Structure formats: C-alpha cells, structure tokens
Amino acid sequence: MTKKLHNLVNRELLLQRLQQDETPRTTISFYKYAHIGNPGLFRDHLYLTLDEIGVLGRIYVSAEGINAQVSVPTTELKAFRARLNEITFLENCRLNTAIEDNGKSFFKLAIKVRDKIVADGLDDKSFDVTNCGKHVSAKEFNALAGDPQTVIVDMRNHYESEVGHFINAITPDVETFREELPYVENILADKRDANLLMYCTGGIRCEKASAYFKHKGFKNVFQLDGGIIEYARQVKAEGLENKFIGKNFVFDERLGERIGEEIIAKCHQCGAACDDHTNCANESCHILFIQCKNCEATYEQCCSSKCQSWVNLPAAEKERLAGTMEFNGTKFGKGRYKVHHQGETLAKE
C-alpha cells in the first residue's frame, strides 16, 4: 500500500487532537536558498522522512530552496537534525528555536510546492541573490543601532510590527513583502550611503531584500543574522540590552511570542492595551485582528456584532444566506484597524 503524502483529517479533529496531546514538542523554523532540480520529488521525500518521526508544521519548497516552520517531538530532535543532515544543502543549517513554546504551534504537516519560498515579486535573474548584506549578531546589531548613520528597517508586514519592533525602526505600512521592497527603496532614496540595517522574524526576508538593495545601489547593507528569534536567544545568553519592544508575531497557532515586556498595541475593538492576535470565529470572515480578553468574551471571539450574529445563526439559515453577506475578512486582509462604534465595524485605516 502506498503511504499517504498528505493529511486527510479535517481541521477541527486535528485541533482537538493537538489540545489533548501531551507530547512535549519544540517549535523550530529554518530556511535555505538552494537550487532544487525537482521540487515536487523533493517535497514528497521530505514529507515521508518528517512524517515518520511525527513532525508537524508548514513548509514551502521551490526551485530556489526551502522555508519551514515546524513542531518536532522533543524526543525526536536529534533524529530531526540527523534527517536534515542527510540532505546535502540542509546539512548543519541554522535551526531557530521558539522563545515561548507550549508545544501547540501546529496541528498537521503541510508541505507545499511554490514558485518561490517567499513571495517577493522580483525577477531574480536581474541581480545576484547570493550577494546579500553582511550578517550581524545581536551585539553587532545593537552597536549599529546606536550609530546616527544607521537606518533600521523592519522587513515585516504592518500587522507584525504593530505588536513589536526594534526601537527607532522604520515600520512600513504594507501588507506583503512584495509591497515592502519598492516602498522601502522609495523612502530611503536619499540614504543610499547610510548603514541600512534590516531585520525580520527568522532572517529569510532579509536574505533576499539585502541582495536587492545592494543591487539598487545601497552601499552599506546589514541584516540581523537569524532574525528576531536568534536575537532574543543571544540577548538572553549573553546578557545584552534588549532593543526589541513588545511581541514577535509568528506564523503558527501561537501567533506571537514575547520578546520585550512592553505592550505597544491596542485592542482593535475597545482600544485597551493588548497585543494578542486572533482570527475572527466567523469562518466566512476569519480576519486577523487584535482582541483583548474582555472583547473576546463580549463578541465570542468575533471581530464585530455582525460576525457574532452570523456565528449564532442556525446552520440552515447560514446555508440559505451563503454568498449574500459581506464581512470584514471579505473586504480586507490582515489589516490595521481603528476602533469604531465599540467594535461594531473594524474600519481599515
């Protein structure tokens, strides 16, 4: 019998299993740019080798490399590293371990073949993607951050920087990495001789962005090695000053891990200090937004009373009205919002 290469169990059952499972797990992220001749074949091989040791997570594979966020049974960490080392271009690659981890970051293993491991909209043939910026440690990052000739740029999206970012960083108001590259190039047009110091969650976006900005004429390009995740580890291990304020947004079920003690964001419904992201409980909306515990109880984890009313409709009524209703998530993506009529409408700024 041929072994399955995809998960076949529905989301609700998987989430239930995850909550009941007491297996200690470790959340890890890693990436590697490499030339993969047959991404589909590689994807299938990777699924088999990781599924065998109980790995869960989300992995993107393309002809340019791999981008992975996974949850590994803690007892299988050595086996996990050994299996990665059997793949030539992944041998001894950096593994970023989560700062805050309850073992509930992923509920299934999904490995997808994509055109790119990060959607950037770039023509990679127009510049050398391997000619990237200088990688700097947490200590070097702090030193550069204190230089008046340095411009710090957050290479993440606004819903990520909204809950946490480095002090004095430029935090572009964009929803995608594809939007951010030309945006940053434009606002820094007269600063091509400055120290361009970039950072992102785990380093992958800066890997491509730094090469792009060098190609565009920026002379002193630096990137935080291992991103915010590695920075936090080094700060703790070496007793360094932590220049990151707030929470680090992560792309798994946790949606965030605390790096700095400050809460710099606000509930999108009542305006109270809060940096907890959630998805609207209305699956027809499912918009990502920030919600405090009081509003979570009041709106039953919905982004508005409209979505709350929909959630509480009988199934037959939902079926009758399907396709006739428009919700926040129908109109917007992962947006910034302002409080409006005590949460009745989350309006995009």
Short mmCIF file of C-alpha atoms in Angstrom, two decimals:
data_model
loop_
_atom_site.label_atom_id
_atom_site.label_comp_id
_atom_site.label_asym_id
_atom_site.label_seq_id
_atom_site.Cartn_x
_atom_site.Cartn_y
_atom_site.Cartn_z
CA MET A 1 0.00 0.00 0.00
CA THR A 2 1.38 3.42 -0.97
CA LYS A 3 1.96 5.67 2.05
CA LYS A 4 -0.12 8.86 2.07
CA LEU A 5 1.74 12.09 1.33
CA HIS A 6 -0.94 14.48 2.58
CA ASN A 7 -3.02 14.92 5.72
CA LEU A 8 -6.56 13.61 5.24
CA VAL A 9 -8.10 14.54 8.62
CA ASN A 10 -10.29 17.63 9.00
CA ARG A 11 -9.05 20.74 10.85
CA GLU A 12 -11.46 20.55 13.81
CA LEU A 13 -10.46 16.98 14.68
CA LEU A 14 -6.77 17.82 14.30
CA LEU A 15 -7.10 20.80 16.63
CA GLN A 16 -8.90 18.65 19.17
CA ARG A 17 -6.14 16.04 18.99
CA LEU A 18 -3.49 18.73 19.42
CA GLN A 19 -5.11 20.15 22.56
CA GLN A 20 -5.39 16.67 24.10
CA ASP A 21 -1.87 15.57 23.14
CA GLU A 22 0.61 16.00 26.00
CA THR A 23 3.67 15.06 23.93
CA PRO A 24 6.46 17.61 24.62
CA ARG A 25 7.21 19.46 21.39
CA THR A 26 9.71 22.06 20.21
CA THR A 27 8.86 24.69 17.61
CA ILE A 28 11.62 25.29 15.08
CA SER A 29 11.99 27.42 11.96
CA PHE A 30 14.66 27.26 9.25
CA TYR A 31 15.24 28.23 5.65
CA LYS A 32 17.84 27.72 2.97
CA TYR A 33 18.24 29.11 -0.52
CA ALA A 34 19.45 26.34 -2.82
CA HIS A 35 18.94 25.02 -6.35
CA ILE A 36 16.39 22.18 -6.21
CA GLY A 37 16.05 20.45 -9.57
CA ASN A 38 12.76 18.67 -8.90
CA PRO A 39 10.83 20.43 -6.10
CA GLY A 40 7.89 18.02 -6.34
CA LEU A 41 10.05 14.94 -5.85
CA PHE A 42 11.96 16.63 -3.05
CA ARG A 43 8.66 17.62 -1.41
CA ASP A 44 7.44 14.01 -1.35
CA HIS A 45 10.74 12.73 0.05
CA LEU A 46 10.68 15.38 2.76
CA TYR A 47 7.09 14.57 3.72
CA LEU A 48 7.90 10.89 4.16
CA THR A 49 11.05 11.47 6.21
CA LEU A 50 9.48 14.06 8.54
CA ASP A 51 6.06 12.43 8.94
CA GLU A 52 7.82 9.26 10.08
CA ILE A 53 9.12 10.99 13.23
CA GLY A 54 5.92 12.92 13.99
CA VAL A 55 6.88 16.35 12.69
CA LEU A 56 4.03 18.84 12.21
CA GLY A 57 4.25 22.23 10.53
CA ARG A 58 4.13 24.30 7.37
CA ILE A 59 6.90 24.01 4.78
CA TYR A 60 7.27 25.70 1.39
CA VAL A 61 9.54 24.16 -1.24
CA SER A 62 10.53 25.69 -4.58
CA ALA A 63 13.31 25.56 -7.14
CA GLU A 64 15.09 28.25 -5.07
CA GLY A 65 15.06 26.46 -1.72
CA ILE A 66 13.03 25.73 1.41
CA ASN A 67 11.22 27.77 4.07
CA ALA A 68 9.98 25.82 7.12
CA GLN A 69 8.20 26.32 10.43
CA VAL A 70 7.73 23.03 12.25
CA SER A 71 6.85 21.41 15.56
CA VAL A 72 9.07 18.45 16.45
CA PRO A 73 8.51 15.91 19.25
CA THR A 74 11.23 16.89 21.72
CA THR A 75 12.41 13.30 21.98
CA GLU A 76 12.99 13.29 18.21
CA LEU A 77 15.14 16.45 17.97
CA LYS A 78 18.36 14.52 17.35
CA ALA A 79 16.63 12.37 14.73
CA PHE A 80 15.20 15.52 13.13
CA ARG A 81 18.65 17.11 12.84
CA ALA A 82 20.10 13.85 11.52
CA ARG A 83 17.44 13.61 8.80
CA LEU A 84 18.05 17.19 7.70
CA ASN A 85 21.79 16.49 7.60
CA GLU A 86 21.15 13.66 5.15
CA ILE A 87 20.02 16.34 2.68
CA THR A 88 23.22 17.92 1.36
CA PHE A 89 22.13 21.57 1.22
CA LEU A 90 20.49 21.37 4.67
CA GLU A 91 23.50 19.88 6.44
CA ASN A 92 24.14 21.88 9.64
CA CYS A 93 21.72 24.63 8.59
CA ARG A 94 20.65 27.06 11.30
CA LEU A 95 17.60 26.00 13.29
CA ASN A 96 15.78 28.81 15.10
CA THR A 97 14.07 27.54 18.26
CA ALA A 98 10.97 29.34 19.53
CA ILE A 99 11.33 31.59 22.57
CA GLU A 100 7.89 30.87 24.05
CA ASP A 101 6.61 27.40 23.22
CA ASN A 102 3.66 25.45 24.56
CA GLY A 103 4.07 22.66 22.01
CA LYS A 104 0.82 23.62 20.28
CA SER A 105 2.17 25.60 17.33
CA PHE A 106 0.98 23.29 14.51
CA PHE A 107 -1.65 20.59 14.19
CA LYS A 108 -0.67 18.92 10.90
CA LEU A 109 2.19 18.54 8.45
CA ALA A 110 1.69 20.51 5.23
CA ILE A 111 4.46 20.72 2.62
CA LYS A 112 3.63 22.76 -0.47
CA VAL A 113 5.49 23.39 -3.71
CA ARG A 114 5.56 27.09 -4.58
CA ASP A 115 7.13 29.25 -7.26
CA LYS A 116 9.15 30.94 -4.51
CA ILE A 117 9.74 30.24 -0.82
CA VAL A 118 8.84 33.89 -0.08
CA ALA A 119 6.57 35.83 -2.45
CA ASP A 120 8.65 38.88 -3.38
CA GLY A 121 7.63 39.77 -6.94
CA LEU A 122 11.27 40.08 -8.00
CA ASP A 123 12.96 38.97 -11.20
CA ASP A 124 15.78 37.01 -9.62
CA LYS A 125 17.65 36.87 -12.92
CA SER A 126 18.14 40.64 -12.81
CA PHE A 127 20.53 40.54 -9.81
CA ASP A 128 22.73 38.17 -7.83
CA VAL A 129 20.57 36.84 -4.97
CA THR A 130 23.66 35.39 -3.28
CA ASN A 131 25.32 38.82 -2.98
CA CYS A 132 23.49 39.60 0.24
CA GLY A 133 24.24 42.04 3.05
CA LYS A 134 26.57 41.46 5.97
CA HIS A 135 25.09 39.23 8.64
CA VAL A 136 25.38 40.73 12.13
CA SER A 137 24.96 39.25 15.59
CA ALA A 138 22.75 40.70 18.32
CA LYS A 139 25.75 42.50 19.81
CA GLU A 140 26.73 43.96 16.43
CA PHE A 141 23.11 44.89 15.74
CA ASN A 142 22.93 46.87 18.99
CA ALA A 143 26.16 48.69 18.16
CA LEU A 144 24.96 49.60 14.67
CA ALA A 145 21.56 50.65 16.02
CA GLY A 146 23.32 53.25 18.18
CA ASP A 147 25.14 54.78 15.22
CA PRO A 148 23.46 58.01 13.99
CA GLN A 149 24.35 56.98 10.43
CA THR A 150 22.19 53.85 10.72
CA VAL A 151 18.65 53.43 9.40
CA ILE A 152 16.83 50.45 10.92
CA VAL A 153 14.14 48.92 8.71
CA ASP A 154 11.58 46.31 9.71
CA MET A 155 11.19 43.99 6.70
CA ARG A 156 7.95 42.50 8.02
CA ASN A 157 4.34 43.49 7.40
CA HIS A 158 2.46 46.04 9.49
CA TYR A 159 0.37 43.52 11.42
CA GLU A 160 3.66 42.02 12.62
CA SER A 161 5.39 45.28 13.58
CA GLU A 162 2.18 46.59 15.20
CA VAL A 163 2.70 44.29 18.20
CA GLY A 164 6.50 44.51 18.39
CA HIS A 165 9.56 46.05 16.73
CA PHE A 166 13.04 47.40 17.39
CA ILE A 167 13.37 50.87 18.91
CA ASN A 168 13.57 53.62 16.24
CA ALA A 169 12.87 51.20 13.40
CA ILE A 170 11.00 52.23 10.27
CA THR A 171 7.88 50.04 10.18
CA PRO A 172 6.37 50.24 6.66
CA ASP A 173 2.58 50.27 6.41
CA VAL A 174 2.36 47.34 3.98
CA GLU A 175 0.51 44.02 3.94
CA THR A 176 3.03 41.97 1.94
CA PHE A 177 6.77 41.60 1.44
CA ARG A 178 6.16 42.20 -2.28
CA GLU A 179 4.82 45.70 -1.46
CA GLU A 180 7.58 46.46 1.00
CA LEU A 181 10.63 46.29 -1.29
CA PRO A 182 9.70 49.23 -3.58
CA TYR A 183 8.19 51.08 -0.59
CA VAL A 184 11.47 50.97 1.36
CA GLU A 185 13.52 51.81 -1.72
CA ASN A 186 11.40 54.91 -2.25
CA ILE A 187 11.51 56.25 1.32
CA LEU A 188 15.27 55.67 1.55
CA ALA A 189 16.10 57.09 -1.90
CA ASP A 190 18.35 59.78 -0.38
CA LYS A 191 20.02 57.47 2.16
CA ARG A 192 21.98 55.12 -0.06
CA ASP A 193 25.20 55.89 1.83
CA ALA A 194 23.72 55.24 5.28
CA ASN A 195 24.01 51.98 7.20
CA LEU A 196 20.91 50.08 6.12
CA LEU A 197 20.20 47.69 8.99
CA MET A 198 17.36 45.25 8.29
CA TYR A 199 15.62 42.60 10.33
CA CYS A 200 12.71 40.15 10.06
CA THR A 201 11.37 37.17 12.01
CA GLY A 202 13.93 34.50 11.19
CA GLY A 203 16.15 36.08 8.53
CA ILE A 204 14.70 34.77 5.27
CA ARG A 205 13.13 38.00 4.01
CA CYS A 206 16.32 39.97 4.73
CA GLU A 207 18.37 37.39 2.82
CA LYS A 208 16.63 38.35 -0.42
CA ALA A 209 16.00 42.03 0.45
CA SER A 210 19.62 42.76 1.30
CA ALA A 211 20.79 41.45 -2.09
CA TYR A 212 18.08 43.51 -3.79
CA PHE A 213 19.07 46.75 -2.04
CA LYS A 214 22.76 46.19 -2.78
CA HIS A 215 21.76 45.76 -6.42
CA LYS A 216 19.85 49.06 -6.16
CA GLY A 217 22.97 50.96 -5.04
CA PHE A 218 22.81 50.89 -1.24
CA LYS A 219 26.44 50.69 -0.14
CA ASN A 220 26.33 49.57 3.50
CA VAL A 221 23.73 46.83 3.88
CA PHE A 222 23.42 44.75 7.05
CA GLN A 223 20.95 42.07 8.13
CA LEU A 224 20.24 40.60 11.55
CA ASP A 225 21.55 37.05 11.44
CA GLY A 226 18.78 34.62 12.38
CA GLY A 227 16.26 37.43 12.73
CA ILE A 228 14.35 38.40 15.88
CA ILE A 229 14.22 34.79 17.09
CA GLU A 230 18.02 34.42 17.17
CA TYR A 231 18.45 37.97 18.50
CA ALA A 232 16.29 37.14 21.53
CA ARG A 233 18.29 33.98 22.19
CA GLN A 234 21.62 35.81 22.04
CA VAL A 235 20.38 38.68 24.21
CA LYS A 236 19.41 36.21 26.93
CA ALA A 237 22.52 34.05 26.60
CA GLU A 238 24.98 36.97 26.57
CA GLY A 239 23.18 39.38 28.89
CA LEU A 240 22.83 42.06 26.21
CA GLU A 241 20.50 45.04 26.20
CA ASN A 242 17.21 44.11 24.56
CA LYS A 243 16.32 46.76 21.97
CA PHE A 244 13.19 44.92 20.81
CA ILE A 245 9.95 46.13 22.36
CA GLY A 246 6.78 44.06 22.52
CA LYS A 247 5.91 40.73 20.97
CA ASN A 248 7.30 38.87 17.96
CA PHE A 249 4.50 37.80 15.59
CA VAL A 250 4.87 34.18 14.45
CA PHE A 251 3.08 32.29 11.68
CA ASP A 252 1.65 29.38 13.62
CA GLU A 253 -1.19 28.68 16.04
CA ARG A 254 0.52 30.73 18.78
CA LEU A 255 0.51 33.95 16.64
CA GLY A 256 3.16 35.53 18.86
CA GLU A 257 5.95 35.10 21.39
CA ARG A 258 7.01 37.74 23.91
CA ILE A 259 10.45 39.31 23.48
CA GLY A 260 10.02 42.60 25.36
CA GLU A 261 7.74 43.13 28.34
CA GLU A 262 6.05 46.19 26.83
CA ILE A 263 2.57 46.01 25.27
CA ILE A 264 2.66 48.55 22.45
CA ALA A 265 -0.53 47.65 20.58
CA LYS A 266 -4.23 48.14 21.33
CA CYS A 267 -7.35 46.03 21.07
CA HIS A 268 -8.94 46.79 17.71
CA GLN A 269 -12.38 46.85 19.32
CA CYS A 270 -12.14 48.77 22.59
CA GLY A 271 -8.68 50.35 22.42
CA ALA A 272 -7.35 48.72 25.60
CA ALA A 273 -3.66 47.83 25.77
CA CYS A 274 -3.38 44.41 24.11
CA ASP A 275 -1.11 42.57 21.67
CA ASP A 276 -2.94 39.24 21.28
CA HIS A 277 -3.85 38.42 17.68
CA THR A 278 -6.76 36.14 16.84
CA ASN A 279 -8.80 35.16 13.81
CA CYS A 280 -12.49 36.00 13.74
CA ALA A 281 -14.53 32.97 14.80
CA ASN A 282 -16.80 33.54 11.79
CA GLU A 283 -15.16 31.26 9.20
CA SER A 284 -16.73 33.36 6.43
CA CYS A 285 -14.70 36.31 7.75
CA HIS A 286 -11.68 34.83 9.58
CA ILE A 287 -9.91 38.21 9.60
CA LEU A 288 -6.75 38.52 11.70
CA PHE A 289 -7.09 41.22 14.35
CA ILE A 290 -6.09 42.16 17.91
CA GLN A 291 -8.65 41.39 20.61
CA CYS A 292 -8.47 41.70 24.40
CA LYS A 293 -9.99 39.12 26.76
CA ASN A 294 -12.99 41.34 27.59
CA CYS A 295 -13.89 41.81 23.93
CA GLU A 296 -13.25 38.12 23.25
CA ALA A 297 -15.95 37.31 25.80
CA THR A 298 -18.30 40.07 24.64
CA TYR A 299 -18.07 39.23 20.93
CA GLU A 300 -17.43 35.48 21.28
CA GLN A 301 -14.07 35.85 19.50
CA CYS A 302 -15.68 37.67 16.58
CA CYS A 303 -14.48 40.94 15.05
CA SER A 304 -17.94 42.57 15.18
CA SER A 305 -21.51 42.00 16.31
CA LYS A 306 -22.36 41.26 12.66
CA CYS A 307 -19.99 38.29 12.64
CA GLN A 308 -21.16 37.30 16.11
CA SER A 309 -24.77 37.20 14.93
CA TRP A 310 -23.75 35.10 11.93
CA VAL A 311 -21.90 32.58 14.09
CA ASN A 312 -25.03 32.07 16.19
CA LEU A 313 -27.37 31.53 13.24
CA PRO A 314 -28.77 28.01 12.67
CA ALA A 315 -26.87 26.03 10.03
CA ALA A 316 -29.88 26.03 7.70
CA GLU A 317 -30.11 29.82 7.82
CA LYS A 318 -26.37 30.18 7.10
CA GLU A 319 -26.79 27.90 4.10
CA ARG A 320 -29.73 29.97 2.83
CA LEU A 321 -27.77 33.24 3.16
CA ALA A 322 -24.44 31.87 1.90
CA GLY A 323 -22.78 34.22 -0.58
CA THR A 324 -25.08 37.15 0.21
CA MET A 325 -23.20 38.54 3.23
CA GLU A 326 -20.01 40.60 3.29
CA PHE A 327 -17.77 40.67 6.36
CA ASN A 328 -14.55 42.43 7.33
CA GLY A 329 -12.50 39.47 6.17
CA THR A 330 -14.31 39.55 2.84
CA LYS A 331 -13.06 43.08 2.23
CA PHE A 332 -9.67 43.25 3.94
CA GLY A 333 -6.62 41.11 4.58
CA LYS A 334 -4.54 41.27 7.73
CA GLY A 335 -5.27 44.92 8.35
CA ARG A 336 -4.68 47.69 10.82
CA TYR A 337 -7.92 48.91 12.26
CA LYS A 338 -9.30 51.75 14.31
CA VAL A 339 -11.96 51.41 16.98
CA HIS A 340 -15.37 52.39 15.60
CA HIS A 341 -18.71 52.19 17.41
CA GLN A 342 -17.29 49.90 20.10
CA GLY A 343 -16.29 47.18 17.69
CA GLU A 344 -19.40 47.17 15.50
CA THR A 345 -17.19 47.84 12.50
CA LEU A 346 -13.44 47.37 12.21
CA ALA A 347 -12.54 50.02 9.66
CA LYS A 348 -9.23 49.89 7.86
CA GLU A 349 -7.11 52.96 8.45
#
